[in-house]
Amino acid sequence: MSGSGKRADHDRFWLVPSPLHSSQAPICVLNEKCLGVGFSTKGFHREVSSCHCIQCMKTHGHYAAYTNVEDINLKFKSKKTLKWFKSSKKARRGFCFRCGASIFFKLNNSKNISISAGMFDKSLKLKTSRNIFVKNRLKYYNLENSVPKFKRYK
């Protein structure tokens, strides 16, 4: 970590100043008992897309909320328990094999990586900008009327 970062009280969290959608974001630590995957990001963070596709519903147990950064803006602190699986012909998903956390979604040949938005500290100040694959959503939850809805990824 660069000299500009601050250590939190607990070694499992590394925080770096994070203006809205840019600079370095807080590191992600999945589970204080796991500590197998940790990373920091910098640069532009896309607003959150909530995906209601069947794969996300099954992988997350609910819909998935992802932000997105360029690959070059993702720096791993630890990836000893990170595993990838090919979830379709077009993409793969990254997860922690120890605690089971679903962390990444990566389209083949893309220069960006989607990261589960819940991995970040609240200081990143991301907002949900769209719901995608809404035709697949389960009816036990409602969608906010103020957030645009799309049948596919846009």
PDB file of C-alpha atoms in Angstrom:
ATOM      1  CA  MET A   1       0.000   0.000   0.000  1.00  0.00           C
ATOM      2  CA  SER A   2       1.240   3.475  -0.768  1.00  0.00           C
ATOM      3  CA  GLY A   3       2.207   5.923   1.932  1.00  0.00           C
ATOM      4  CA  SER A   4      -1.043   7.823   1.397  1.00  0.00           C
ATOM      5  CA  GLY A   5      -3.100   5.044   2.975  1.00  0.00           C
ATOM      6  CA  LYS A   6      -4.104   4.679   6.614  1.00  0.00           C
ATOM      7  CA  ARG A   7      -4.314   1.481   8.601  1.00  0.00           C
ATOM      8  CA  ALA A   8      -7.572   0.953  10.456  1.00  0.00           C
ATOM      9  CA  ASP A   9      -7.618  -0.269  14.030  1.00  0.00           C
ATOM     10  CA  HIS A  10      -7.808  -3.845  12.862  1.00  0.00           C
ATOM     11  CA  ASP A  11      -5.184  -5.195  10.480  1.00  0.00           C
ATOM     12  CA  ARG A  12      -7.900  -6.859   8.411  1.00  0.00           C
ATOM     13  CA  PHE A  13      -9.059  -3.480   7.030  1.00  0.00           C
ATOM     14  CA  TRP A  14      -7.002  -1.078   4.938  1.00  0.00           C
ATOM     15  CA  LEU A  15      -8.606   2.243   4.132  1.00  0.00           C
ATOM     16  CA  VAL A  16      -7.449   4.810   1.625  1.00  0.00           C
ATOM     17  CA  PRO A  17      -9.081   8.216   0.913  1.00  0.00           C
ATOM     18  CA  SER A  18     -11.908   7.709  -1.570  1.00  0.00           C
ATOM     19  CA  PRO A  19     -13.598  10.627  -3.333  1.00  0.00           C
ATOM     20  CA  LEU A  20     -16.793   9.715  -5.117  1.00  0.00           C
ATOM     21  CA  HIS A  21     -16.072   7.078  -7.778  1.00  0.00           C
ATOM     22  CA  SER A  22     -12.366   7.769  -8.058  1.00  0.00           C
ATOM     23  CA  SER A  23      -8.999   7.544  -6.357  1.00  0.00           C
ATOM     24  CA  GLN A  24      -8.364   4.496  -4.225  1.00  0.00           C
ATOM     25  CA  ALA A  25     -11.287   2.737  -2.624  1.00  0.00           C
ATOM     26  CA  PRO A  26     -11.171   0.772   0.594  1.00  0.00           C
ATOM     27  CA  ILE A  27      -9.821  -2.706   0.453  1.00  0.00           C
ATOM     28  CA  CYS A  28     -12.314  -5.491   0.438  1.00  0.00           C
ATOM     29  CA  VAL A  29     -12.033  -8.013   3.202  1.00  0.00           C
ATOM     30  CA  LEU A  30     -14.717 -10.627   2.909  1.00  0.00           C
ATOM     31  CA  ASN A  31     -14.949 -12.090   6.338  1.00  0.00           C
ATOM     32  CA  GLU A  32     -12.885 -11.282   9.394  1.00  0.00           C
ATOM     33  CA  LYS A  33     -12.517 -15.004  10.103  1.00  0.00           C
ATOM     34  CA  CYS A  34     -11.529 -15.857   6.530  1.00  0.00           C
ATOM     35  CA  LEU A  35      -9.048 -13.209   5.317  1.00  0.00           C
ATOM     36  CA  GLY A  36      -8.322 -15.209   2.167  1.00  0.00           C
ATOM     37  CA  VAL A  37      -9.116 -12.520  -0.432  1.00  0.00           C
ATOM     38  CA  GLY A  38      -8.353  -8.831  -0.106  1.00  0.00           C
ATOM     39  CA  PHE A  39      -7.953  -6.086  -2.662  1.00  0.00           C
ATOM     40  CA  SER A  40      -8.025  -2.359  -3.281  1.00  0.00           C
ATOM     41  CA  THR A  41      -9.272  -0.428  -6.266  1.00  0.00           C
ATOM     42  CA  LYS A  42      -8.607   2.993  -7.700  1.00  0.00           C
ATOM     43  CA  GLY A  43      -9.904   5.100 -10.547  1.00  0.00           C
ATOM     44  CA  PHE A  44     -13.453   5.317 -11.819  1.00  0.00           C
ATOM     45  CA  HIS A  45     -16.064   3.003 -10.279  1.00  0.00           C
ATOM     46  CA  ARG A  46     -19.202   2.531 -12.347  1.00  0.00           C
ATOM     47  CA  GLU A  47     -22.466   3.060 -10.517  1.00  0.00           C
ATOM     48  CA  VAL A  48     -24.024  -0.173  -9.295  1.00  0.00           C
ATOM     49  CA  SER A  49     -25.991  -2.407 -11.625  1.00  0.00           C
ATOM     50  CA  SER A  50     -28.357  -4.804  -9.895  1.00  0.00           C
ATOM     51  CA  CYS A  51     -28.546  -7.991 -11.935  1.00  0.00           C
ATOM     52  CA  HIS A  52     -31.595 -10.233 -11.627  1.00  0.00           C
ATOM     53  CA  CYS A  53     -30.446 -12.929 -14.084  1.00  0.00           C
ATOM     54  CA  ILE A  54     -30.830 -16.576 -13.159  1.00  0.00           C
ATOM     55  CA  GLN A  55     -27.065 -17.063 -12.694  1.00  0.00           C
ATOM     56  CA  CYS A  56     -26.747 -14.136 -10.289  1.00  0.00           C
ATOM     57  CA  MET A  57     -29.816 -15.266  -8.377  1.00  0.00           C
ATOM     58  CA  LYS A  58     -28.317 -18.742  -7.918  1.00  0.00           C
ATOM     59  CA  THR A  59     -24.759 -17.563  -7.241  1.00  0.00           C
ATOM     60  CA  HIS A  60     -25.685 -14.866  -4.715  1.00  0.00           C
ATOM     61  CA  GLY A  61     -28.900 -16.347  -3.337  1.00  0.00           C
ATOM     62  CA  HIS A  62     -30.590 -13.084  -4.318  1.00  0.00           C
ATOM     63  CA  TYR A  63     -29.946 -10.576  -7.067  1.00  0.00           C
ATOM     64  CA  ALA A  64     -26.364  -9.359  -7.470  1.00  0.00           C
ATOM     65  CA  ALA A  65     -25.227  -5.745  -7.140  1.00  0.00           C
ATOM     66  CA  TYR A  66     -21.995  -4.991  -9.001  1.00  0.00           C
ATOM     67  CA  THR A  67     -19.790  -1.995  -9.570  1.00  0.00           C
ATOM     68  CA  ASN A  68     -17.087  -2.174 -12.218  1.00  0.00           C
ATOM     69  CA  VAL A  69     -13.476  -1.000 -12.579  1.00  0.00           C
ATOM     70  CA  GLU A  70     -10.762  -1.380 -15.184  1.00  0.00           C
ATOM     71  CA  ASP A  71      -8.576  -4.427 -14.579  1.00  0.00           C
ATOM     72  CA  ILE A  72      -5.512  -2.232 -14.126  1.00  0.00           C
ATOM     73  CA  ASN A  73      -7.244  -0.473 -11.215  1.00  0.00           C
ATOM     74  CA  LEU A  74      -7.636  -3.653  -9.156  1.00  0.00           C
ATOM     75  CA  LYS A  75      -4.740  -4.562  -6.864  1.00  0.00           C
ATOM     76  CA  PHE A  76      -4.793  -7.735  -4.791  1.00  0.00           C
ATOM     77  CA  LYS A  77      -3.518  -7.751  -1.212  1.00  0.00           C
ATOM     78  CA  SER A  78      -4.321 -11.440  -0.874  1.00  0.00           C
ATOM     79  CA  LYS A  79      -5.848 -13.979  -3.229  1.00  0.00           C
ATOM     80  CA  LYS A  80      -4.855 -17.248  -1.622  1.00  0.00           C
ATOM     81  CA  THR A  81      -8.486 -18.456  -1.495  1.00  0.00           C
ATOM     82  CA  LEU A  82      -9.708 -16.866  -4.739  1.00  0.00           C
ATOM     83  CA  LYS A  83     -11.046 -19.378  -7.238  1.00  0.00           C
ATOM     84  CA  TRP A  84     -12.645 -18.831 -10.630  1.00  0.00           C
ATOM     85  CA  PHE A  85     -15.257 -20.865 -12.409  1.00  0.00           C
ATOM     86  CA  LYS A  86     -16.548 -20.566 -15.952  1.00  0.00           C
ATOM     87  CA  SER A  87     -20.195 -19.660 -15.476  1.00  0.00           C
ATOM     88  CA  SER A  88     -21.035 -19.403 -19.189  1.00  0.00           C
ATOM     89  CA  LYS A  89     -19.399 -19.276 -22.596  1.00  0.00           C
ATOM     90  CA  LYS A  90     -19.076 -15.505 -22.128  1.00  0.00           C
ATOM     91  CA  ALA A  91     -17.954 -15.084 -18.532  1.00  0.00           C
ATOM     92  CA  ARG A  92     -16.442 -16.410 -15.339  1.00  0.00           C
ATOM     93  CA  ARG A  93     -17.042 -15.698 -11.665  1.00  0.00           C
ATOM     94  CA  GLY A  94     -14.566 -15.322  -8.825  1.00  0.00           C
ATOM     95  CA  PHE A  95     -15.293 -16.471  -5.291  1.00  0.00           C
ATOM     96  CA  CYS A  96     -13.564 -17.282  -2.023  1.00  0.00           C
ATOM     97  CA  PHE A  97     -13.345 -21.038  -1.652  1.00  0.00           C
ATOM     98  CA  ARG A  98     -13.004 -20.760   2.130  1.00  0.00           C
ATOM     99  CA  CYS A  99     -15.985 -18.580   3.107  1.00  0.00           C
ATOM    100  CA  GLY A 100     -17.979 -18.904  -0.135  1.00  0.00           C
ATOM    101  CA  ALA A 101     -18.286 -15.180  -0.863  1.00  0.00           C
ATOM    102  CA  SER A 102     -19.167 -14.331  -4.462  1.00  0.00           C
ATOM    103  CA  ILE A 103     -16.847 -11.465  -5.383  1.00  0.00           C
ATOM    104  CA  PHE A 104     -16.220 -10.995  -9.116  1.00  0.00           C
ATOM    105  CA  PHE A 105     -17.895 -11.286 -12.489  1.00  0.00           C
ATOM    106  CA  LYS A 106     -15.631 -11.069 -15.542  1.00  0.00           C
ATOM    107  CA  LEU A 107     -16.720 -11.094 -19.176  1.00  0.00           C
ATOM    108  CA  ASN A 108     -14.239 -12.826 -21.476  1.00  0.00           C
ATOM    109  CA  ASN A 109     -11.958 -10.414 -23.353  1.00  0.00           C
ATOM    110  CA  SER A 110     -13.111  -7.434 -21.284  1.00  0.00           C
ATOM    111  CA  LYS A 111     -10.683  -4.908 -19.822  1.00  0.00           C
ATOM    112  CA  ASN A 112     -13.050  -4.347 -16.883  1.00  0.00           C
ATOM    113  CA  ILE A 113     -14.043  -6.472 -13.926  1.00  0.00           C
ATOM    114  CA  SER A 114     -17.301  -6.341 -11.993  1.00  0.00           C
ATOM    115  CA  ILE A 115     -17.000  -6.440  -8.210  1.00  0.00           C
ATOM    116  CA  SER A 116     -19.805  -7.154  -5.763  1.00  0.00           C
ATOM    117  CA  ALA A 117     -20.700  -3.718  -4.420  1.00  0.00           C
ATOM    118  CA  GLY A 118     -21.139  -5.013  -0.884  1.00  0.00           C
ATOM    119  CA  MET A 119     -17.401  -5.660  -0.691  1.00  0.00           C
ATOM    120  CA  PHE A 120     -16.678  -1.947  -0.329  1.00  0.00           C
ATOM    121  CA  ASP A 121     -16.778   0.401   2.598  1.00  0.00           C
ATOM    122  CA  LYS A 122     -19.596   2.934   2.614  1.00  0.00           C
ATOM    123  CA  SER A 123     -17.111   5.739   1.856  1.00  0.00           C
ATOM    124  CA  LEU A 124     -17.158   4.793  -1.833  1.00  0.00           C
ATOM    125  CA  LYS A 125     -20.693   6.272  -2.002  1.00  0.00           C
ATOM    126  CA  LEU A 126     -21.925   4.207  -4.925  1.00  0.00           C
ATOM    127  CA  LYS A 127     -25.568   4.337  -5.946  1.00  0.00           C
ATOM    128  CA  THR A 128     -27.674   1.868  -7.882  1.00  0.00           C
ATOM    129  CA  SER A 129     -28.179   3.213 -11.400  1.00  0.00           C
ATOM    130  CA  ARG A 130     -30.086   0.361 -13.044  1.00  0.00           C
ATOM    131  CA  ASN A 131     -31.707  -3.024 -12.679  1.00  0.00           C
ATOM    132  CA  ILE A 132     -30.921  -5.497 -15.440  1.00  0.00           C
ATOM    133  CA  PHE A 133     -32.553  -8.773 -16.479  1.00  0.00           C
ATOM    134  CA  VAL A 134     -35.650  -7.767 -14.525  1.00  0.00           C
ATOM    135  CA  LYS A 135     -37.848 -10.269 -16.380  1.00  0.00           C
ATOM    136  CA  ASN A 136     -36.062 -13.000 -14.378  1.00  0.00           C
ATOM    137  CA  ARG A 137     -36.494 -11.460 -10.941  1.00  0.00           C
ATOM    138  CA  LEU A 138     -38.364 -13.405  -8.324  1.00  0.00           C
ATOM    139  CA  LYS A 139     -41.546 -11.826  -7.032  1.00  0.00           C
ATOM    140  CA  TYR A 140     -40.729 -11.932  -3.318  1.00  0.00           C
ATOM    141  CA  TYR A 141     -39.070  -8.497  -3.525  1.00  0.00           C
ATOM    142  CA  ASN A 142     -39.958  -5.173  -5.143  1.00  0.00           C
ATOM    143  CA  LEU A 143     -37.852  -2.878  -7.277  1.00  0.00           C
ATOM    144  CA  GLU A 144     -37.635   0.839  -6.615  1.00  0.00           C
ATOM    145  CA  ASN A 145     -39.584   2.824  -9.188  1.00  0.00           C
ATOM    146  CA  SER A 146     -36.866   5.501  -9.278  1.00  0.00           C
ATOM    147  CA  VAL A 147     -34.208   3.094 -10.632  1.00  0.00           C
ATOM    148  CA  PRO A 148     -34.413   2.282 -14.378  1.00  0.00           C
ATOM    149  CA  LYS A 149     -35.292  -1.293 -15.306  1.00  0.00           C
ATOM    150  CA  PHE A 150     -34.033  -3.210 -18.340  1.00  0.00           C
ATOM    151  CA  LYS A 151     -34.861  -6.633 -19.724  1.00  0.00           C
ATOM    152  CA  ARG A 152     -31.223  -7.131 -20.728  1.00  0.00           C
ATOM    153  CA  TYR A 153     -27.805  -5.635 -19.983  1.00  0.00           C
ATOM    154  CA  LYS A 154     -27.455  -2.109 -21.372  1.00  0.00           C
TER     155      LYS A 154
END
